[in-house]
Amino acid sequence: MRWKLLSVSLLLSLLSSPLSSACYFCLIDKNLTDILCTGYKLPESSVQSYEECFNSVRRVFLDDRSVAAAGRVGRGYEEQLKTILNRLIAEVISVTRGVVSTVNRYTYLLTTAADQFKSEAWKLPRASGCIPPCGYQKSGAVYNCVTCKYDGCGFPLDCPIVERTVHEKNRTALECSVDFEIPRDAQFNWNYVKEVKTNSLNLFKVVTSGSDRWFTILRTRRSQQGTYMCEIFDQEKSIVRLFFFLRVISKNQIAEAELQELFDSSLHSDWEGAETKAETEAETEATSLSRLTSAIDFLLTPGNLSQDVFIYITVCVSALLLLPLLCTGIVYWWATKT
């Protein structure tokens, strides 16, 4: 009786210790551990030691991180993990019951059980994965057999605000839909805050509540502009909140926008035409200048003209340059004579 009380106190102290956080302690029935360590004897003195037995269990199931990795299964499959591990430990008990076993014997049996646990645990379904950017996703949660809890996706409940622009008097339909799976009996609460774009929850007022994921406005009015929030509940627990900012455009605003667009298009077209004309004129001038330069280069290049022709051209150019001077001299002589 004294040994049993001691084993229970040791087990409780180990379970409360941070080092004892292992899949074994999350999944195993406590009474099985007590029975498991009954035949554990120290090799030097053959003295029964529950503490050393628990340490062996902890070393096998905690130090080997692959045990914890195998235990990360999808939601609901932790019960099957418990069944697997309890069965394997019961098999170890059946081998060691009534037999004094050494430390090495226990270590071998526990290691074999841990390897078999990993092999069977990896066959269980994993979580389907997390889909960003928001929402509590039950299908994405993973059971953590080290902490004995579920690891969530870590996303916020609030999704980014989606902007929608609609025309006045037209029909508007908003859908409360997400990419991850939600319960069939989920409840949809639609809320509204007038005019502003916001996700501050204290500003919203409930509009409708029920099983309908759609919110429809048959003839949208300018006064209905604002932010609409859809909150999805699973058994009165909020799992995601979607925000839609609805911008309502009147007919006058549409006409003004179309006129502005037409003006911008015309201005852009005229500017492009002016640029094209300027580019064409510049190209023409450049072409003419290039031709003139080529002609001059041709005339001045030795060998392109014969010697006689070159002399004639030189005389003609000289005469043309002297002619104004000659005319000026004649006019001056005539003026002074008279």
mmCIF file of C-alpha atoms in Angstrom:
data_model
loop_
_atom_site.group_PDB
_atom_site.id
_atom_site.type_symbol
_atom_site.label_atom_id
_atom_site.label_comp_id
_atom_site.label_asym_id
_atom_site.label_seq_id
_atom_site.Cartn_x
_atom_site.Cartn_y
_atom_site.Cartn_z
ATOM 1 C CA MET A 1 0.000 0.000 0.000
ATOM 2 C CA ARG A 2 2.870 2.351 0.883
ATOM 3 C CA TRP A 3 4.498 1.723 -2.533
ATOM 4 C CA LYS A 4 1.232 2.408 -4.293
ATOM 5 C CA LEU A 5 0.765 5.752 -2.504
ATOM 6 C CA LEU A 6 4.360 6.664 -3.313
ATOM 7 C CA SER A 7 3.935 5.767 -6.980
ATOM 8 C CA VAL A 8 0.809 7.883 -7.268
ATOM 9 C CA SER A 9 2.521 10.902 -5.690
ATOM 10 C CA LEU A 10 5.537 10.501 -7.976
ATOM 11 C CA LEU A 11 3.305 10.198 -11.002
ATOM 12 C CA LEU A 12 1.384 13.327 -10.081
ATOM 13 C CA SER A 13 4.593 15.277 -9.529
ATOM 14 C CA LEU A 14 5.954 14.141 -12.875
ATOM 15 C CA LEU A 15 2.738 15.003 -14.656
ATOM 16 C CA SER A 16 2.846 18.524 -13.206
ATOM 17 C CA SER A 17 6.471 19.014 -14.263
ATOM 18 C CA PRO A 18 7.206 20.834 -17.582
ATOM 19 C CA LEU A 19 9.610 18.033 -18.518
ATOM 20 C CA SER A 20 6.815 15.493 -18.332
ATOM 21 C CA SER A 21 4.948 16.977 -21.285
ATOM 22 C CA ALA A 22 5.074 14.042 -23.653
ATOM 23 C CA CYS A 23 2.550 12.123 -25.702
ATOM 24 C CA TYR A 24 2.658 9.317 -23.174
ATOM 25 C CA PHE A 25 1.303 11.439 -20.340
ATOM 26 C CA CYS A 26 -1.469 12.934 -22.501
ATOM 27 C CA LEU A 27 -2.760 9.627 -23.793
ATOM 28 C CA ILE A 28 -2.109 6.879 -21.260
ATOM 29 C CA ASP A 29 -4.410 5.863 -18.424
ATOM 30 C CA LYS A 30 -2.716 6.706 -15.109
ATOM 31 C CA ASN A 31 -3.412 3.337 -13.515
ATOM 32 C CA LEU A 32 -1.532 1.586 -16.338
ATOM 33 C CA THR A 33 1.663 3.485 -15.516
ATOM 34 C CA ASP A 34 1.375 2.423 -11.897
ATOM 35 C CA ILE A 35 1.033 -1.212 -12.924
ATOM 36 C CA LEU A 36 3.814 -0.861 -15.507
ATOM 37 C CA CYS A 37 6.395 0.194 -12.927
ATOM 38 C CA THR A 38 5.589 -2.508 -10.366
ATOM 39 C CA GLY A 39 8.308 -4.866 -11.579
ATOM 40 C CA TYR A 40 10.957 -2.231 -12.281
ATOM 41 C CA LYS A 41 14.139 -3.053 -10.340
ATOM 42 C CA LEU A 42 17.387 -1.145 -10.103
ATOM 43 C CA PRO A 43 20.268 -3.230 -11.527
ATOM 44 C CA GLU A 44 22.665 -2.585 -8.629
ATOM 45 C CA SER A 45 20.402 -3.372 -5.698
ATOM 46 C CA SER A 46 17.344 -5.004 -7.281
ATOM 47 C CA VAL A 47 15.282 -2.426 -5.382
ATOM 48 C CA GLN A 48 11.927 -1.437 -6.844
ATOM 49 C CA SER A 49 11.986 2.198 -8.069
ATOM 50 C CA TYR A 50 8.916 3.932 -9.444
ATOM 51 C CA GLU A 51 10.843 7.150 -9.957
ATOM 52 C CA GLU A 52 13.462 5.552 -12.224
ATOM 53 C CA CYS A 53 10.699 3.738 -14.080
ATOM 54 C CA PHE A 54 8.908 7.008 -14.762
ATOM 55 C CA ASN A 55 12.206 8.549 -15.877
ATOM 56 C CA SER A 56 12.681 5.716 -18.378
ATOM 57 C CA VAL A 57 9.181 6.283 -19.714
ATOM 58 C CA ARG A 58 9.845 9.979 -20.018
ATOM 59 C CA ARG A 59 13.173 9.497 -21.823
ATOM 60 C CA VAL A 60 11.652 7.160 -24.399
ATOM 61 C CA PHE A 61 8.518 9.213 -25.127
ATOM 62 C CA LEU A 62 9.848 12.734 -24.621
ATOM 63 C CA ASP A 63 13.402 12.745 -25.932
ATOM 64 C CA ASP A 64 12.300 11.186 -29.211
ATOM 65 C CA ARG A 65 10.548 14.102 -30.953
ATOM 66 C CA SER A 66 9.279 11.834 -33.698
ATOM 67 C CA VAL A 67 6.783 10.439 -31.176
ATOM 68 C CA ALA A 68 5.202 13.880 -30.790
ATOM 69 C CA ALA A 69 5.264 14.401 -34.574
ATOM 70 C CA ALA A 70 3.388 11.146 -35.112
ATOM 71 C CA GLY A 71 0.811 12.237 -32.552
ATOM 72 C CA ARG A 72 -0.187 15.398 -34.460
ATOM 73 C CA VAL A 73 -3.417 14.086 -35.942
ATOM 74 C CA GLY A 74 -6.611 15.680 -37.159
ATOM 75 C CA ARG A 75 -9.464 16.647 -34.885
ATOM 76 C CA GLY A 76 -11.226 13.689 -33.257
ATOM 77 C CA TYR A 77 -8.465 11.149 -33.861
ATOM 78 C CA GLU A 78 -6.786 11.643 -30.473
ATOM 79 C CA GLU A 79 -9.084 8.947 -29.074
ATOM 80 C CA GLN A 80 -7.565 6.469 -31.503
ATOM 81 C CA LEU A 81 -4.109 7.591 -30.367
ATOM 82 C CA LYS A 82 -5.101 6.786 -26.798
ATOM 83 C CA THR A 83 -6.379 3.363 -27.827
ATOM 84 C CA ILE A 84 -3.123 2.555 -29.649
ATOM 85 C CA LEU A 85 -0.815 3.614 -26.820
ATOM 86 C CA ASN A 86 -2.840 1.998 -24.028
ATOM 87 C CA ARG A 87 -2.862 -1.269 -25.956
ATOM 88 C CA LEU A 88 0.906 -1.196 -26.468
ATOM 89 C CA ILE A 89 1.613 -0.396 -22.797
ATOM 90 C CA ALA A 90 -0.756 -3.181 -21.749
ATOM 91 C CA GLU A 91 1.324 -5.565 -23.868
ATOM 92 C CA VAL A 92 4.491 -4.429 -22.051
ATOM 93 C CA ILE A 93 2.747 -5.003 -18.717
ATOM 94 C CA SER A 94 1.731 -8.500 -19.741
ATOM 95 C CA VAL A 95 5.377 -9.341 -20.477
ATOM 96 C CA THR A 96 6.815 -7.829 -17.267
ATOM 97 C CA ARG A 97 4.099 -8.743 -14.774
ATOM 98 C CA GLY A 98 5.386 -11.067 -12.066
ATOM 99 C CA VAL A 99 8.904 -10.875 -13.502
ATOM 100 C CA VAL A 100 11.741 -8.804 -12.102
ATOM 101 C CA SER A 101 13.041 -6.836 -15.098
ATOM 102 C CA THR A 102 16.208 -4.821 -15.478
ATOM 103 C CA VAL A 103 16.513 -1.247 -16.666
ATOM 104 C CA ASN A 104 17.738 -2.402 -20.066
ATOM 105 C CA ARG A 105 14.804 -4.787 -20.366
ATOM 106 C CA TYR A 106 12.295 -2.017 -19.619
ATOM 107 C CA THR A 107 14.059 0.405 -21.953
ATOM 108 C CA TYR A 108 13.965 -2.116 -24.793
ATOM 109 C CA LEU A 109 10.258 -2.907 -24.279
ATOM 110 C CA LEU A 110 9.302 0.780 -24.003
ATOM 111 C CA THR A 111 11.349 1.720 -27.084
ATOM 112 C CA THR A 112 9.686 -1.080 -29.057
ATOM 113 C CA ALA A 113 6.270 0.186 -27.921
ATOM 114 C CA ALA A 114 7.169 3.752 -28.926
ATOM 115 C CA ASP A 115 8.286 2.639 -32.404
ATOM 116 C CA GLN A 116 5.059 0.695 -32.883
ATOM 117 C CA PHE A 117 3.059 3.712 -31.696
ATOM 118 C CA LYS A 118 4.732 5.926 -34.314
ATOM 119 C CA SER A 119 4.085 3.388 -37.044
ATOM 120 C CA GLU A 120 0.362 3.152 -36.262
ATOM 121 C CA ALA A 121 -0.138 6.845 -35.450
ATOM 122 C CA TRP A 122 1.216 7.986 -38.814
ATOM 123 C CA LYS A 123 -1.560 6.015 -40.494
ATOM 124 C CA LEU A 124 -4.236 8.192 -38.878
ATOM 125 C CA PRO A 125 -5.594 11.185 -40.841
ATOM 126 C CA ARG A 126 -3.790 14.482 -40.472
ATOM 127 C CA ALA A 127 -5.464 17.883 -40.357
ATOM 128 C CA SER A 128 -6.636 19.202 -43.735
ATOM 129 C CA GLY A 129 -4.551 22.362 -43.389
ATOM 130 C CA CYS A 130 -5.156 26.048 -42.708
ATOM 131 C CA ILE A 131 -6.511 28.400 -45.374
ATOM 132 C CA PRO A 132 -5.483 32.066 -44.915
ATOM 133 C CA PRO A 133 -6.157 34.805 -44.114
ATOM 134 C CA CYS A 134 -8.788 34.609 -41.373
ATOM 135 C CA GLY A 135 -11.224 32.552 -39.321
ATOM 136 C CA TYR A 136 -11.159 29.788 -36.746
ATOM 137 C CA GLN A 137 -10.839 26.631 -38.836
ATOM 138 C CA LYS A 138 -11.789 23.482 -37.014
ATOM 139 C CA SER A 139 -10.677 21.268 -39.883
ATOM 140 C CA GLY A 140 -7.227 22.855 -39.782
ATOM 141 C CA ALA A 141 -6.669 22.313 -36.056
ATOM 142 C CA VAL A 142 -4.049 19.737 -35.077
ATOM 143 C CA TYR A 143 -4.047 17.680 -31.892
ATOM 144 C CA ASN A 144 -0.830 18.249 -29.951
ATOM 145 C CA CYS A 145 -0.128 15.218 -27.792
ATOM 146 C CA VAL A 146 2.599 17.133 -25.941
ATOM 147 C CA THR A 147 0.261 19.827 -24.598
ATOM 148 C CA CYS A 148 -2.884 17.651 -24.696
ATOM 149 C CA LYS A 149 -4.617 20.455 -26.642
ATOM 150 C CA TYR A 150 -5.386 21.498 -30.197
ATOM 151 C CA ASP A 151 -3.090 23.834 -32.095
ATOM 152 C CA GLY A 152 -5.237 26.250 -34.088
ATOM 153 C CA CYS A 153 -4.313 27.996 -37.328
ATOM 154 C CA GLY A 154 -3.524 31.220 -35.497
ATOM 155 C CA PHE A 155 -5.509 33.434 -37.899
ATOM 156 C CA PRO A 156 -7.625 36.389 -36.670
ATOM 157 C CA LEU A 157 -11.399 36.080 -36.774
ATOM 158 C CA ASP A 158 -11.708 39.337 -38.751
ATOM 159 C CA CYS A 159 -11.178 39.117 -42.508
ATOM 160 C CA PRO A 160 -9.895 42.097 -44.558
ATOM 161 C CA ILE A 161 -12.550 44.558 -45.748
ATOM 162 C CA VAL A 162 -13.766 43.906 -49.302
ATOM 163 C CA GLU A 163 -14.947 46.922 -51.322
ATOM 164 C CA ARG A 164 -17.985 46.698 -53.607
ATOM 165 C CA THR A 165 -19.218 49.453 -55.939
ATOM 166 C CA VAL A 166 -22.859 49.283 -57.092
ATOM 167 C CA HIS A 167 -25.188 51.557 -59.060
ATOM 168 C CA GLU A 168 -28.090 53.223 -57.384
ATOM 169 C CA LYS A 169 -31.456 51.421 -57.745
ATOM 170 C CA ASN A 170 -29.716 48.225 -58.857
ATOM 171 C CA ARG A 171 -29.945 44.901 -57.029
ATOM 172 C CA THR A 172 -27.104 44.124 -54.591
ATOM 173 C CA ALA A 173 -26.267 40.655 -53.230
ATOM 174 C CA LEU A 174 -23.583 39.981 -50.605
ATOM 175 C CA GLU A 175 -22.532 36.388 -49.869
ATOM 176 C CA CYS A 176 -21.108 35.293 -46.527
ATOM 177 C CA SER A 177 -18.762 32.633 -47.840
ATOM 178 C CA VAL A 178 -15.310 31.326 -46.858
ATOM 179 C CA ASP A 179 -12.907 28.847 -48.437
ATOM 180 C CA PHE A 180 -12.760 26.530 -45.432
ATOM 181 C CA GLU A 181 -15.459 24.154 -44.245
ATOM 182 C CA ILE A 182 -18.120 25.478 -41.893
ATOM 183 C CA PRO A 183 -20.806 23.470 -40.015
ATOM 184 C CA ARG A 184 -24.070 22.774 -41.805
ATOM 185 C CA ASP A 185 -26.080 24.261 -38.959
ATOM 186 C CA ALA A 186 -23.996 27.456 -38.791
ATOM 187 C CA GLN A 187 -25.755 30.722 -38.019
ATOM 188 C CA PHE A 188 -25.184 33.909 -40.040
ATOM 189 C CA ASN A 189 -25.548 37.313 -38.409
ATOM 190 C CA TRP A 190 -25.584 40.367 -40.696
ATOM 191 C CA ASN A 191 -24.627 43.736 -39.170
ATOM 192 C CA TYR A 192 -24.400 47.246 -40.626
ATOM 193 C CA VAL A 193 -22.807 50.632 -39.965
ATOM 194 C CA LYS A 194 -23.906 53.543 -42.145
ATOM 195 C CA GLU A 195 -21.644 55.424 -44.559
ATOM 196 C CA VAL A 196 -18.201 54.714 -43.056
ATOM 197 C CA LYS A 197 -15.660 52.037 -43.951
ATOM 198 C CA THR A 198 -14.702 50.302 -40.700
ATOM 199 C CA ASN A 199 -14.256 47.011 -38.834
ATOM 200 C CA SER A 200 -14.836 48.410 -35.335
ATOM 201 C CA LEU A 201 -17.325 45.971 -33.830
ATOM 202 C CA ASN A 202 -18.868 48.453 -31.401
ATOM 203 C CA LEU A 203 -20.190 50.565 -34.302
ATOM 204 C CA PHE A 204 -22.287 47.822 -35.922
ATOM 205 C CA LYS A 205 -25.953 47.114 -35.420
ATOM 206 C CA VAL A 206 -27.606 43.763 -36.136
ATOM 207 C CA VAL A 207 -29.732 43.726 -39.293
ATOM 208 C CA THR A 208 -30.722 40.083 -39.616
ATOM 209 C CA SER A 209 -29.849 36.699 -38.125
ATOM 210 C CA GLY A 210 -30.506 33.156 -39.297
ATOM 211 C CA SER A 211 -29.349 30.421 -41.636
ATOM 212 C CA ASP A 212 -29.224 32.531 -44.814
ATOM 213 C CA ARG A 213 -25.693 33.308 -45.980
ATOM 214 C CA TRP A 214 -26.967 35.875 -48.519
ATOM 215 C CA PHE A 215 -27.884 39.489 -47.818
ATOM 216 C CA THR A 216 -29.863 41.037 -50.673
ATOM 217 C CA ILE A 217 -30.940 44.629 -51.370
ATOM 218 C CA LEU A 218 -33.508 44.733 -54.172
ATOM 219 C CA ARG A 219 -33.182 48.457 -55.036
ATOM 220 C CA THR A 220 -30.015 49.896 -53.595
ATOM 221 C CA ARG A 221 -30.292 53.467 -52.316
ATOM 222 C CA ARG A 222 -27.583 56.032 -51.726
ATOM 223 C CA SER A 223 -28.463 56.012 -48.029
ATOM 224 C CA GLN A 224 -27.537 52.317 -47.811
ATOM 225 C CA GLN A 225 -23.863 52.974 -48.430
ATOM 226 C CA GLY A 226 -21.643 51.720 -45.618
ATOM 227 C CA THR A 227 -19.994 48.612 -44.173
ATOM 228 C CA TYR A 228 -21.820 45.297 -43.839
ATOM 229 C CA MET A 229 -20.446 42.587 -41.580
ATOM 230 C CA CYS A 230 -21.346 38.911 -41.678
ATOM 231 C CA GLU A 231 -20.445 36.917 -38.572
ATOM 232 C CA ILE A 232 -20.653 33.120 -38.699
ATOM 233 C CA PHE A 233 -21.413 31.225 -35.486
ATOM 234 C CA ASP A 234 -20.925 27.559 -34.638
ATOM 235 C CA GLN A 235 -22.952 26.667 -31.540
ATOM 236 C CA GLU A 236 -22.922 30.290 -30.388
ATOM 237 C CA LYS A 237 -19.157 30.551 -30.899
ATOM 238 C CA SER A 238 -17.911 33.038 -33.501
ATOM 239 C CA ILE A 239 -15.632 31.420 -36.077
ATOM 240 C CA VAL A 240 -15.177 34.215 -38.676
ATOM 241 C CA ARG A 241 -16.243 37.788 -39.481
ATOM 242 C CA LEU A 242 -16.421 39.127 -43.061
ATOM 243 C CA PHE A 243 -16.622 42.835 -43.932
ATOM 244 C CA PHE A 244 -18.039 44.431 -47.110
ATOM 245 C CA PHE A 245 -17.827 48.158 -47.759
ATOM 246 C CA LEU A 246 -20.644 49.040 -50.154
ATOM 247 C CA ARG A 247 -20.111 52.176 -52.253
ATOM 248 C CA VAL A 248 -23.321 53.331 -53.976
ATOM 249 C CA ILE A 249 -22.983 55.514 -57.108
ATOM 250 C CA SER A 250 -25.894 57.665 -58.271
ATOM 251 C CA LYS A 251 -26.844 58.272 -61.926
ATOM 252 C CA ASN A 252 -25.394 61.797 -61.824
ATOM 253 C CA GLN A 253 -22.092 60.424 -60.554
ATOM 254 C CA ILE A 254 -22.105 57.843 -63.341
ATOM 255 C CA ALA A 255 -22.729 60.531 -65.990
ATOM 256 C CA GLU A 256 -19.989 62.727 -64.550
ATOM 257 C CA ALA A 257 -17.580 59.800 -64.479
ATOM 258 C CA GLU A 258 -18.353 58.896 -68.093
ATOM 259 C CA LEU A 259 -17.948 62.551 -69.185
ATOM 260 C CA GLN A 260 -14.632 62.805 -67.364
ATOM 261 C CA GLU A 261 -13.481 59.578 -68.953
ATOM 262 C CA LEU A 262 -14.456 60.876 -72.407
ATOM 263 C CA PHE A 263 -12.614 64.157 -71.777
ATOM 264 C CA ASP A 264 -9.506 62.369 -70.536
ATOM 265 C CA SER A 265 -9.594 60.075 -73.569
ATOM 266 C CA SER A 266 -9.946 63.024 -76.002
ATOM 267 C CA LEU A 267 -7.189 64.997 -74.295
ATOM 268 C CA HIS A 268 -4.935 62.011 -74.378
ATOM 269 C CA SER A 269 -5.676 61.479 -78.083
ATOM 270 C CA ASP A 270 -4.935 65.159 -78.955
ATOM 271 C CA TRP A 271 -1.720 65.072 -77.012
ATOM 272 C CA GLU A 272 -0.636 61.919 -78.807
ATOM 273 C CA GLY A 273 -1.509 63.564 -82.207
ATOM 274 C CA ALA A 274 0.566 66.662 -81.399
ATOM 275 C CA GLU A 275 3.464 64.512 -80.316
ATOM 276 C CA THR A 276 3.225 62.464 -83.525
ATOM 277 C CA LYS A 277 3.142 65.627 -85.721
ATOM 278 C CA ALA A 278 6.159 67.126 -83.966
ATOM 279 C CA GLU A 279 8.064 63.885 -84.313
ATOM 280 C CA THR A 280 7.224 63.755 -88.080
ATOM 281 C CA GLU A 281 8.401 67.343 -88.693
ATOM 282 C CA ALA A 282 11.611 66.703 -86.787
ATOM 283 C CA GLU A 283 12.246 63.594 -88.838
ATOM 284 C CA THR A 284 11.657 65.559 -92.126
ATOM 285 C CA GLU A 285 14.077 68.319 -91.127
ATOM 286 C CA ALA A 286 16.662 65.792 -90.094
ATOM 287 C CA THR A 287 16.301 63.988 -93.424
ATOM 288 C CA SER A 288 16.718 67.230 -95.456
ATOM 289 C CA LEU A 289 19.743 68.278 -93.431
ATOM 290 C CA SER A 290 21.229 64.844 -93.883
ATOM 291 C CA ARG A 291 20.763 65.024 -97.673
ATOM 292 C CA LEU A 292 22.317 68.509 -97.880
ATOM 293 C CA THR A 293 25.282 67.431 -95.802
ATOM 294 C CA SER A 294 25.761 64.394 -98.019
ATOM 295 C CA ALA A 295 25.710 66.564 -101.174
ATOM 296 C CA ILE A 296 28.291 68.971 -99.756
ATOM 297 C CA ASP A 297 30.495 66.113 -98.666
ATOM 298 C CA PHE A 298 30.221 64.641 -102.145
ATOM 299 C CA LEU A 299 31.253 67.899 -103.821
ATOM 300 C CA LEU A 300 34.153 68.495 -101.491
ATOM 301 C CA THR A 301 35.499 64.982 -101.653
ATOM 302 C CA PRO A 302 38.495 64.780 -104.078
ATOM 303 C CA GLY A 303 38.013 62.416 -106.992
ATOM 304 C CA ASN A 304 34.218 62.788 -107.194
ATOM 305 C CA LEU A 305 34.541 65.697 -109.694
ATOM 306 C CA SER A 306 36.956 66.193 -112.626
ATOM 307 C CA GLN A 307 39.612 68.960 -112.398
ATOM 308 C CA ASP A 308 38.002 71.152 -115.115
ATOM 309 C CA VAL A 309 34.568 71.008 -113.588
ATOM 310 C CA PHE A 310 36.003 71.779 -110.164
ATOM 311 C CA ILE A 311 37.762 74.903 -111.618
ATOM 312 C CA TYR A 312 34.532 76.104 -113.287
ATOM 313 C CA ILE A 313 32.569 75.705 -110.072
ATOM 314 C CA THR A 314 35.263 77.599 -108.160
ATOM 315 C CA VAL A 315 35.187 80.496 -110.673
ATOM 316 C CA CYS A 316 31.387 80.690 -110.590
ATOM 317 C CA VAL A 317 31.263 80.733 -106.813
ATOM 318 C CA SER A 318 33.949 83.436 -106.702
ATOM 319 C CA ALA A 319 32.037 85.539 -109.285
ATOM 320 C CA LEU A 320 28.861 85.257 -107.281
ATOM 321 C CA LEU A 321 30.671 86.449 -104.196
ATOM 322 C CA LEU A 322 32.318 89.401 -106.033
ATOM 323 C CA LEU A 323 29.153 90.521 -107.863
ATOM 324 C CA PRO A 324 27.606 92.358 -104.866
ATOM 325 C CA LEU A 325 30.853 94.241 -104.299
ATOM 326 C CA LEU A 326 30.999 95.238 -107.995
ATOM 327 C CA CYS A 327 27.421 96.476 -107.978
ATOM 328 C CA THR A 328 28.040 98.515 -104.829
ATOM 329 C CA GLY A 329 31.123 100.151 -106.454
ATOM 330 C CA ILE A 330 29.190 101.101 -109.586
ATOM 331 C CA VAL A 331 26.384 102.666 -107.551
ATOM 332 C CA TYR A 332 28.888 104.666 -105.486
ATOM 333 C CA TRP A 333 30.762 105.885 -108.635
ATOM 334 C CA TRP A 334 27.506 106.940 -110.281
ATOM 335 C CA ALA A 335 26.364 108.798 -107.205
ATOM 336 C CA THR A 336 29.590 110.781 -106.801
ATOM 337 C CA LYS A 337 29.781 111.684 -110.522
ATOM 338 C CA THR A 338 26.375 113.274 -110.511
#
